[in-house]
Amino acid sequence: GAGVSQSPRYKVTKRGQDVALRCDPISGHVSLYWYRQALGQGPEFLTYFNYEAQQDKSGLPNDRFSAERPEGSISTLTIQRTEQRDSAMYRCASSLGGAKNIQYFGAGTRLSVL
Amino acid sequence: AQSVTQLDSQVPVFEEAPVELRCNYSSSVSVYLFWYVQYPNQGLQLLLKYLSGSTLVESINGFEAEFNKSQTSFHLRKPSVHISDTAEYFCAASNQAGTALIFGKGTTLSVSS
């Protein structure tokens, strides 16, 4: 596609429910990144894929968070048993790979856990 | 620890005034530095980047940033701002492994007439 697409744009859920956030990267982009941005803060790294391989998941806060990119394109970030503290903007980015290549961001998914 | 610090959370200025948004990075990050901008209700967009070469980099809409290794800074400047520059600006650095960006907390630039 023309840009990084994230869905849904907004998600409201009740505490304890599972949520799945989707990211469709720019066609041909090898690397895909997930970030979380709390109100008043900058984005914080969650996890990173090269093709379908999850290369770094050091930013995932606990085992309720997981991500996959099974075919090296679309990625899903899943949060199980959501808690109020999970409320944030979740951002996805993609790039051609490597530190010098620009990361292009989607519009984000705003998650609210009630 | 790897970190990026934006010293000002909010910068209010009048139209056509000069502005500087400050950014400092820890020496433990790489020297690949970026400024991203977020306009209201939009995603993050790259404004400019420093990868190597000339320490002064420019954007197409009149912003510039200078990489200063001795002061570990990458401040963003514009000599004359417009109302349309109102947005949140994020400074970022690539981590040493090149696997992620480390962002500052952001600076909200508010331009009024």
PDB file of C-alpha atoms in Angstrom:
ATOM      1  CA  GLY A   1       0.000   0.000   0.000  1.00  0.00           C
ATOM      2  CA  ALA A   2       0.892   3.649  -0.075  1.00  0.00           C
ATOM      3  CA  GLY A   3       1.677   3.867   3.617  1.00  0.00           C
ATOM      4  CA  VAL A   4       1.628   1.930   6.858  1.00  0.00           C
ATOM      5  CA  SER A   5      -1.924   1.034   7.733  1.00  0.00           C
ATOM      6  CA  GLN A   6      -3.078   0.267  11.264  1.00  0.00           C
ATOM      7  CA  SER A   7      -6.447  -1.003  12.385  1.00  0.00           C
ATOM      8  CA  PRO A   8      -8.538  -0.320  14.231  1.00  0.00           C
ATOM      9  CA  ARG A   9      -7.838   3.387  14.720  1.00  0.00           C
ATOM     10  CA  TYR A  10      -9.619   3.319  18.059  1.00  0.00           C
ATOM     11  CA  LYS A  11     -10.322   0.394  20.357  1.00  0.00           C
ATOM     12  CA  VAL A  12     -12.261   0.529  23.588  1.00  0.00           C
ATOM     13  CA  THR A  13     -12.299  -2.640  25.639  1.00  0.00           C
ATOM     14  CA  LYS A  14     -13.088  -3.805  29.118  1.00  0.00           C
ATOM     15  CA  ARG A  15     -10.442  -4.880  31.559  1.00  0.00           C
ATOM     16  CA  GLY A  16      -9.656  -8.558  31.196  1.00  0.00           C
ATOM     17  CA  GLN A  17     -10.501  -8.800  27.500  1.00  0.00           C
ATOM     18  CA  ASP A  18      -7.967  -9.708  24.828  1.00  0.00           C
ATOM     19  CA  VAL A  19      -7.275  -7.294  21.976  1.00  0.00           C
ATOM     20  CA  ALA A  20      -5.505  -7.697  18.637  1.00  0.00           C
ATOM     21  CA  LEU A  21      -4.008  -4.724  16.839  1.00  0.00           C
ATOM     22  CA  ARG A  22      -3.122  -5.016  13.187  1.00  0.00           C
ATOM     23  CA  CYS A  23      -0.366  -3.423  11.135  1.00  0.00           C
ATOM     24  CA  ASP A  24      -0.017  -3.586   7.362  1.00  0.00           C
ATOM     25  CA  PRO A  25       3.442  -2.245   6.406  1.00  0.00           C
ATOM     26  CA  ILE A  26       4.574  -0.559   3.227  1.00  0.00           C
ATOM     27  CA  SER A  27       4.925  -3.136   0.480  1.00  0.00           C
ATOM     28  CA  GLY A  28       8.471  -4.460   0.245  1.00  0.00           C
ATOM     29  CA  HIS A  29       9.547  -3.250   3.672  1.00  0.00           C
ATOM     30  CA  VAL A  30      11.604  -5.880   5.394  1.00  0.00           C
ATOM     31  CA  SER A  31      11.517  -4.530   8.932  1.00  0.00           C
ATOM     32  CA  LEU A  32       8.500  -3.881  11.114  1.00  0.00           C
ATOM     33  CA  TYR A  33       8.448  -2.251  14.520  1.00  0.00           C
ATOM     34  CA  TRP A  34       5.883  -1.803  17.280  1.00  0.00           C
ATOM     35  CA  TYR A  35       5.987   1.099  19.717  1.00  0.00           C
ATOM     36  CA  ARG A  36       3.730   2.203  22.572  1.00  0.00           C
ATOM     37  CA  GLN A  37       3.160   5.850  23.406  1.00  0.00           C
ATOM     38  CA  ALA A  38       1.635   6.917  26.696  1.00  0.00           C
ATOM     39  CA  LEU A  39       0.065  10.343  27.029  1.00  0.00           C
ATOM     40  CA  GLY A  40       2.710  13.046  27.251  1.00  0.00           C
ATOM     41  CA  GLN A  41       5.533  10.682  26.384  1.00  0.00           C
ATOM     42  CA  GLY A  42       7.465   9.727  23.301  1.00  0.00           C
ATOM     43  CA  PRO A  43       6.992   6.360  21.628  1.00  0.00           C
ATOM     44  CA  GLU A  44       8.709   3.448  23.407  1.00  0.00           C
ATOM     45  CA  PHE A  45       9.989   0.407  21.553  1.00  0.00           C
ATOM     46  CA  LEU A  46       8.135  -2.858  22.025  1.00  0.00           C
ATOM     47  CA  THR A  47       9.351  -5.322  19.403  1.00  0.00           C
ATOM     48  CA  TYR A  48      10.941  -5.648  15.969  1.00  0.00           C
ATOM     49  CA  PHE A  49      10.704  -8.080  13.047  1.00  0.00           C
ATOM     50  CA  ASN A  50      12.940  -8.771  10.098  1.00  0.00           C
ATOM     51  CA  TYR A  51      10.735 -10.535   7.571  1.00  0.00           C
ATOM     52  CA  GLU A  52       8.807 -13.042   9.698  1.00  0.00           C
ATOM     53  CA  ALA A  53      11.458 -13.402  12.389  1.00  0.00           C
ATOM     54  CA  GLN A  54      10.978 -11.566  15.654  1.00  0.00           C
ATOM     55  CA  GLN A  55      14.492 -10.268  16.200  1.00  0.00           C
ATOM     56  CA  ASP A  56      13.991  -8.251  19.363  1.00  0.00           C
ATOM     57  CA  LYS A  57      11.167  -8.360  21.860  1.00  0.00           C
ATOM     58  CA  SER A  58      12.991  -6.765  24.731  1.00  0.00           C
ATOM     59  CA  GLY A  59      10.490  -3.920  24.961  1.00  0.00           C
ATOM     60  CA  LEU A  60       7.417  -6.062  25.555  1.00  0.00           C
ATOM     61  CA  PRO A  61       6.437  -5.214  29.147  1.00  0.00           C
ATOM     62  CA  ASN A  62       5.248  -8.667  30.233  1.00  0.00           C
ATOM     63  CA  ASP A  63       4.023 -11.987  28.912  1.00  0.00           C
ATOM     64  CA  ARG A  64       0.522 -10.662  28.235  1.00  0.00           C
ATOM     65  CA  PHE A  65       1.981  -8.933  25.193  1.00  0.00           C
ATOM     66  CA  SER A  66       2.899 -10.878  22.073  1.00  0.00           C
ATOM     67  CA  ALA A  67       3.394 -10.140  18.398  1.00  0.00           C
ATOM     68  CA  GLU A  68       3.638 -12.109  15.220  1.00  0.00           C
ATOM     69  CA  ARG A  69       4.320 -11.562  11.536  1.00  0.00           C
ATOM     70  CA  PRO A  70       3.761 -15.032  10.103  1.00  0.00           C
ATOM     71  CA  GLU A  71       4.231 -14.284   6.402  1.00  0.00           C
ATOM     72  CA  GLY A  72       6.666 -11.424   6.701  1.00  0.00           C
ATOM     73  CA  SER A  73       4.069  -8.792   5.902  1.00  0.00           C
ATOM     74  CA  ILE A  74       1.071  -8.042   8.138  1.00  0.00           C
ATOM     75  CA  SER A  75       1.748  -8.088  11.862  1.00  0.00           C
ATOM     76  CA  THR A  76      -0.550  -8.478  14.831  1.00  0.00           C
ATOM     77  CA  LEU A  77       0.144  -7.231  18.340  1.00  0.00           C
ATOM     78  CA  THR A  78      -1.958  -9.090  20.885  1.00  0.00           C
ATOM     79  CA  ILE A  79      -2.576  -8.038  24.445  1.00  0.00           C
ATOM     80  CA  GLN A  80      -4.189 -10.659  26.662  1.00  0.00           C
ATOM     81  CA  ARG A  81      -6.197  -9.924  29.794  1.00  0.00           C
ATOM     82  CA  THR A  82      -5.964  -6.190  29.255  1.00  0.00           C
ATOM     83  CA  GLU A  83      -5.433  -3.853  32.199  1.00  0.00           C
ATOM     84  CA  GLN A  84      -6.130  -0.139  32.516  1.00  0.00           C
ATOM     85  CA  ARG A  85      -2.402   0.605  32.418  1.00  0.00           C
ATOM     86  CA  ASP A  86      -2.327  -0.835  28.875  1.00  0.00           C
ATOM     87  CA  SER A  87      -4.258   2.221  27.640  1.00  0.00           C
ATOM     88  CA  ALA A  88      -2.024   4.057  25.170  1.00  0.00           C
ATOM     89  CA  MET A  89      -1.401   4.784  21.501  1.00  0.00           C
ATOM     90  CA  TYR A  90       0.148   1.780  19.783  1.00  0.00           C
ATOM     91  CA  ARG A  91       2.257   2.681  16.783  1.00  0.00           C
ATOM     92  CA  CYS A  92       3.601   0.503  14.025  1.00  0.00           C
ATOM     93  CA  ALA A  93       6.438   1.425  11.683  1.00  0.00           C
ATOM     94  CA  SER A  94       8.152  -0.247   8.764  1.00  0.00           C
ATOM     95  CA  SER A  95      11.437   0.263   6.956  1.00  0.00           C
ATOM     96  CA  LEU A  96      13.733  -1.231   4.356  1.00  0.00           C
ATOM     97  CA  GLY A  97      15.887  -2.451   7.248  1.00  0.00           C
ATOM     98  CA  GLY A  98      19.010  -1.279   9.033  1.00  0.00           C
ATOM     99  CA  ALA A  99      19.709   1.642  11.329  1.00  0.00           C
ATOM    100  CA  LYS A 100      20.084   4.167   8.510  1.00  0.00           C
ATOM    101  CA  ASN A 101      16.787   3.427   6.874  1.00  0.00           C
ATOM    102  CA  ILE A 102      13.857   5.639   7.705  1.00  0.00           C
ATOM    103  CA  GLN A 103      11.038   4.189   9.753  1.00  0.00           C
ATOM    104  CA  TYR A 104       7.636   5.113   8.352  1.00  0.00           C
ATOM    105  CA  PHE A 105       4.848   5.226  10.884  1.00  0.00           C
ATOM    106  CA  GLY A 106       1.179   4.455  10.676  1.00  0.00           C
ATOM    107  CA  ALA A 107      -1.499   6.635  12.255  1.00  0.00           C
ATOM    108  CA  GLY A 108      -1.601   4.403  15.322  1.00  0.00           C
ATOM    109  CA  THR A 109      -4.285   2.591  17.292  1.00  0.00           C
ATOM    110  CA  ARG A 110      -5.630   4.360  20.357  1.00  0.00           C
ATOM    111  CA  LEU A 111      -6.444   1.690  22.965  1.00  0.00           C
ATOM    112  CA  SER A 112      -8.625   2.526  25.930  1.00  0.00           C
ATOM    113  CA  VAL A 113      -9.131  -0.096  28.621  1.00  0.00           C
ATOM    114  CA  LEU A 114     -12.072   0.614  30.896  1.00  0.00           C
TER     115      LEU A 114
ATOM    116  CA  ALA B   1      21.586   4.084  29.477  1.00  0.00           C
ATOM    117  CA  GLN B   2      20.515   5.033  26.003  1.00  0.00           C
ATOM    118  CA  SER B   3      18.357   8.135  26.113  1.00  0.00           C
ATOM    119  CA  VAL B   4      17.158  11.171  24.211  1.00  0.00           C
ATOM    120  CA  THR B   5      16.188  14.285  26.134  1.00  0.00           C
ATOM    121  CA  GLN B   6      13.974  17.079  24.898  1.00  0.00           C
ATOM    122  CA  LEU B   7      14.378  19.908  27.313  1.00  0.00           C
ATOM    123  CA  ASP B   8      11.146  21.768  26.600  1.00  0.00           C
ATOM    124  CA  SER B   9       7.728  20.154  26.714  1.00  0.00           C
ATOM    125  CA  GLN B  10       5.931  23.206  25.303  1.00  0.00           C
ATOM    126  CA  VAL B  11       7.184  26.101  23.197  1.00  0.00           C
ATOM    127  CA  PRO B  12       4.709  28.905  22.419  1.00  0.00           C
ATOM    128  CA  VAL B  13       5.815  31.426  19.790  1.00  0.00           C
ATOM    129  CA  PHE B  14       4.286  34.104  17.599  1.00  0.00           C
ATOM    130  CA  GLU B  15       4.072  33.722  13.857  1.00  0.00           C
ATOM    131  CA  GLU B  16       7.229  34.760  11.986  1.00  0.00           C
ATOM    132  CA  ALA B  17       9.380  34.496  15.114  1.00  0.00           C
ATOM    133  CA  PRO B  18      12.426  32.203  15.205  1.00  0.00           C
ATOM    134  CA  VAL B  19      12.266  28.985  17.205  1.00  0.00           C
ATOM    135  CA  GLU B  20      14.677  26.402  18.570  1.00  0.00           C
ATOM    136  CA  LEU B  21      13.587  23.032  19.907  1.00  0.00           C
ATOM    137  CA  ARG B  22      16.323  21.441  21.966  1.00  0.00           C
ATOM    138  CA  CYS B  23      17.410  17.808  21.893  1.00  0.00           C
ATOM    139  CA  ASN B  24      20.281  16.073  23.633  1.00  0.00           C
ATOM    140  CA  TYR B  25      21.228  12.436  23.328  1.00  0.00           C
ATOM    141  CA  SER B  26      23.303  10.126  25.485  1.00  0.00           C
ATOM    142  CA  SER B  27      26.644   9.076  24.090  1.00  0.00           C
ATOM    143  CA  SER B  28      25.504   5.439  24.295  1.00  0.00           C
ATOM    144  CA  VAL B  29      23.084   5.768  21.375  1.00  0.00           C
ATOM    145  CA  SER B  30      24.199   5.692  17.792  1.00  0.00           C
ATOM    146  CA  VAL B  31      24.740   8.930  15.906  1.00  0.00           C
ATOM    147  CA  TYR B  32      21.851   8.338  13.563  1.00  0.00           C
ATOM    148  CA  LEU B  33      19.522  11.129  14.622  1.00  0.00           C
ATOM    149  CA  PHE B  34      16.039  12.071  13.506  1.00  0.00           C
ATOM    150  CA  TRP B  35      13.330  14.643  14.035  1.00  0.00           C
ATOM    151  CA  TYR B  36       9.759  13.473  13.552  1.00  0.00           C
ATOM    152  CA  VAL B  37       6.669  15.708  13.513  1.00  0.00           C
ATOM    153  CA  GLN B  38       3.116  14.849  14.426  1.00  0.00           C
ATOM    154  CA  TYR B  39       0.395  17.188  13.191  1.00  0.00           C
ATOM    155  CA  PRO B  40      -2.987  17.000  14.951  1.00  0.00           C
ATOM    156  CA  ASN B  41      -4.814  13.734  14.232  1.00  0.00           C
ATOM    157  CA  GLN B  42      -2.016  12.428  12.033  1.00  0.00           C
ATOM    158  CA  GLY B  43       0.786   9.903  12.379  1.00  0.00           C
ATOM    159  CA  LEU B  44       4.476  10.584  12.894  1.00  0.00           C
ATOM    160  CA  GLN B  45       6.254  11.947   9.831  1.00  0.00           C
ATOM    161  CA  LEU B  46       9.991  12.234   9.329  1.00  0.00           C
ATOM    162  CA  LEU B  47      11.080  15.876   9.251  1.00  0.00           C
ATOM    163  CA  LEU B  48      14.834  15.442   8.811  1.00  0.00           C
ATOM    164  CA  LYS B  49      17.676  13.079   9.603  1.00  0.00           C
ATOM    165  CA  TYR B  50      21.399  13.044  10.268  1.00  0.00           C
ATOM    166  CA  LEU B  51      23.234   9.900   9.227  1.00  0.00           C
ATOM    167  CA  SER B  52      26.708  11.147   8.287  1.00  0.00           C
ATOM    168  CA  GLY B  53      28.450  13.923   6.387  1.00  0.00           C
ATOM    169  CA  SER B  54      27.472  17.559   6.823  1.00  0.00           C
ATOM    170  CA  THR B  55      26.466  18.283  10.390  1.00  0.00           C
ATOM    171  CA  LEU B  56      23.752  20.698   9.239  1.00  0.00           C
ATOM    172  CA  VAL B  57      20.681  19.062   7.756  1.00  0.00           C
ATOM    173  CA  GLU B  58      17.621  20.768   6.336  1.00  0.00           C
ATOM    174  CA  SER B  59      13.993  19.922   5.682  1.00  0.00           C
ATOM    175  CA  ILE B  60      11.906  21.013   2.722  1.00  0.00           C
ATOM    176  CA  ASN B  61       9.764  23.344   4.860  1.00  0.00           C
ATOM    177  CA  GLY B  62      12.536  25.486   6.277  1.00  0.00           C
ATOM    178  CA  PHE B  63      13.572  23.596   9.410  1.00  0.00           C
ATOM    179  CA  GLU B  64      17.206  22.753  10.037  1.00  0.00           C
ATOM    180  CA  ALA B  65      19.083  20.797  12.687  1.00  0.00           C
ATOM    181  CA  GLU B  66      22.748  20.680  13.547  1.00  0.00           C
ATOM    182  CA  PHE B  67      24.553  17.622  14.851  1.00  0.00           C
ATOM    183  CA  ASN B  68      26.978  18.688  17.563  1.00  0.00           C
ATOM    184  CA  LYS B  69      29.065  15.757  18.761  1.00  0.00           C
ATOM    185  CA  SER B  70      30.894  17.626  21.522  1.00  0.00           C
ATOM    186  CA  GLN B  71      27.651  18.818  23.074  1.00  0.00           C
ATOM    187  CA  THR B  72      25.728  15.632  22.166  1.00  0.00           C
ATOM    188  CA  SER B  73      22.961  17.809  20.763  1.00  0.00           C
ATOM    189  CA  PHE B  74      20.726  17.852  17.710  1.00  0.00           C
ATOM    190  CA  HIS B  75      18.659  21.031  18.121  1.00  0.00           C
ATOM    191  CA  LEU B  76      15.938  21.905  15.622  1.00  0.00           C
ATOM    192  CA  ARG B  77      15.618  25.488  14.385  1.00  0.00           C
ATOM    193  CA  LYS B  78      13.505  27.567  12.068  1.00  0.00           C
ATOM    194  CA  PRO B  79      14.165  31.288  11.454  1.00  0.00           C
ATOM    195  CA  SER B  80      10.504  32.192  10.899  1.00  0.00           C
ATOM    196  CA  VAL B  81       7.597  29.938  11.894  1.00  0.00           C
ATOM    197  CA  HIS B  82       4.107  29.732  10.429  1.00  0.00           C
ATOM    198  CA  ILE B  83       0.791  28.885  12.016  1.00  0.00           C
ATOM    199  CA  SER B  84       0.918  25.598  10.106  1.00  0.00           C
ATOM    200  CA  ASP B  85       4.066  24.547  12.007  1.00  0.00           C
ATOM    201  CA  THR B  86       1.942  23.979  15.095  1.00  0.00           C
ATOM    202  CA  ALA B  87       2.546  20.336  15.958  1.00  0.00           C
ATOM    203  CA  GLU B  88       4.366  17.993  18.304  1.00  0.00           C
ATOM    204  CA  TYR B  89       8.013  17.397  17.486  1.00  0.00           C
ATOM    205  CA  PHE B  90       9.956  14.301  18.530  1.00  0.00           C
ATOM    206  CA  CYS B  91      13.708  13.873  18.503  1.00  0.00           C
ATOM    207  CA  ALA B  92      14.910  10.291  18.096  1.00  0.00           C
ATOM    208  CA  ALA B  93      18.113   8.299  17.842  1.00  0.00           C
ATOM    209  CA  SER B  94      18.743   4.828  16.560  1.00  0.00           C
ATOM    210  CA  ASN B  95      19.919   2.404  19.215  1.00  0.00           C
ATOM    211  CA  GLN B  96      23.374   0.892  18.853  1.00  0.00           C
ATOM    212  CA  ALA B  97      22.009  -2.309  17.363  1.00  0.00           C
ATOM    213  CA  GLY B  98      19.996  -0.397  14.791  1.00  0.00           C
ATOM    214  CA  THR B  99      16.864  -2.272  15.753  1.00  0.00           C
ATOM    215  CA  ALA B 100      14.821   0.520  17.289  1.00  0.00           C
ATOM    216  CA  LEU B 101      14.426   4.258  17.670  1.00  0.00           C
ATOM    217  CA  ILE B 102      14.767   5.892  21.061  1.00  0.00           C
ATOM    218  CA  PHE B 103      12.484   8.896  21.315  1.00  0.00           C
ATOM    219  CA  GLY B 104      12.431  11.959  23.481  1.00  0.00           C
ATOM    220  CA  LYS B 105       9.208  12.937  25.233  1.00  0.00           C
ATOM    221  CA  GLY B 106       8.294  15.437  22.566  1.00  0.00           C
ATOM    222  CA  THR B 107       7.950  19.216  22.340  1.00  0.00           C
ATOM    223  CA  THR B 108       4.642  20.853  21.497  1.00  0.00           C
ATOM    224  CA  LEU B 109       5.196  23.883  19.289  1.00  0.00           C
ATOM    225  CA  SER B 110       2.263  26.289  19.359  1.00  0.00           C
ATOM    226  CA  VAL B 111       2.382  29.128  16.841  1.00  0.00           C
ATOM    227  CA  SER B 112      -0.106  31.955  17.248  1.00  0.00           C
ATOM    228  CA  SER B 113      -0.800  35.140  15.305  1.00  0.00           C
TER     229      SER B 113
END
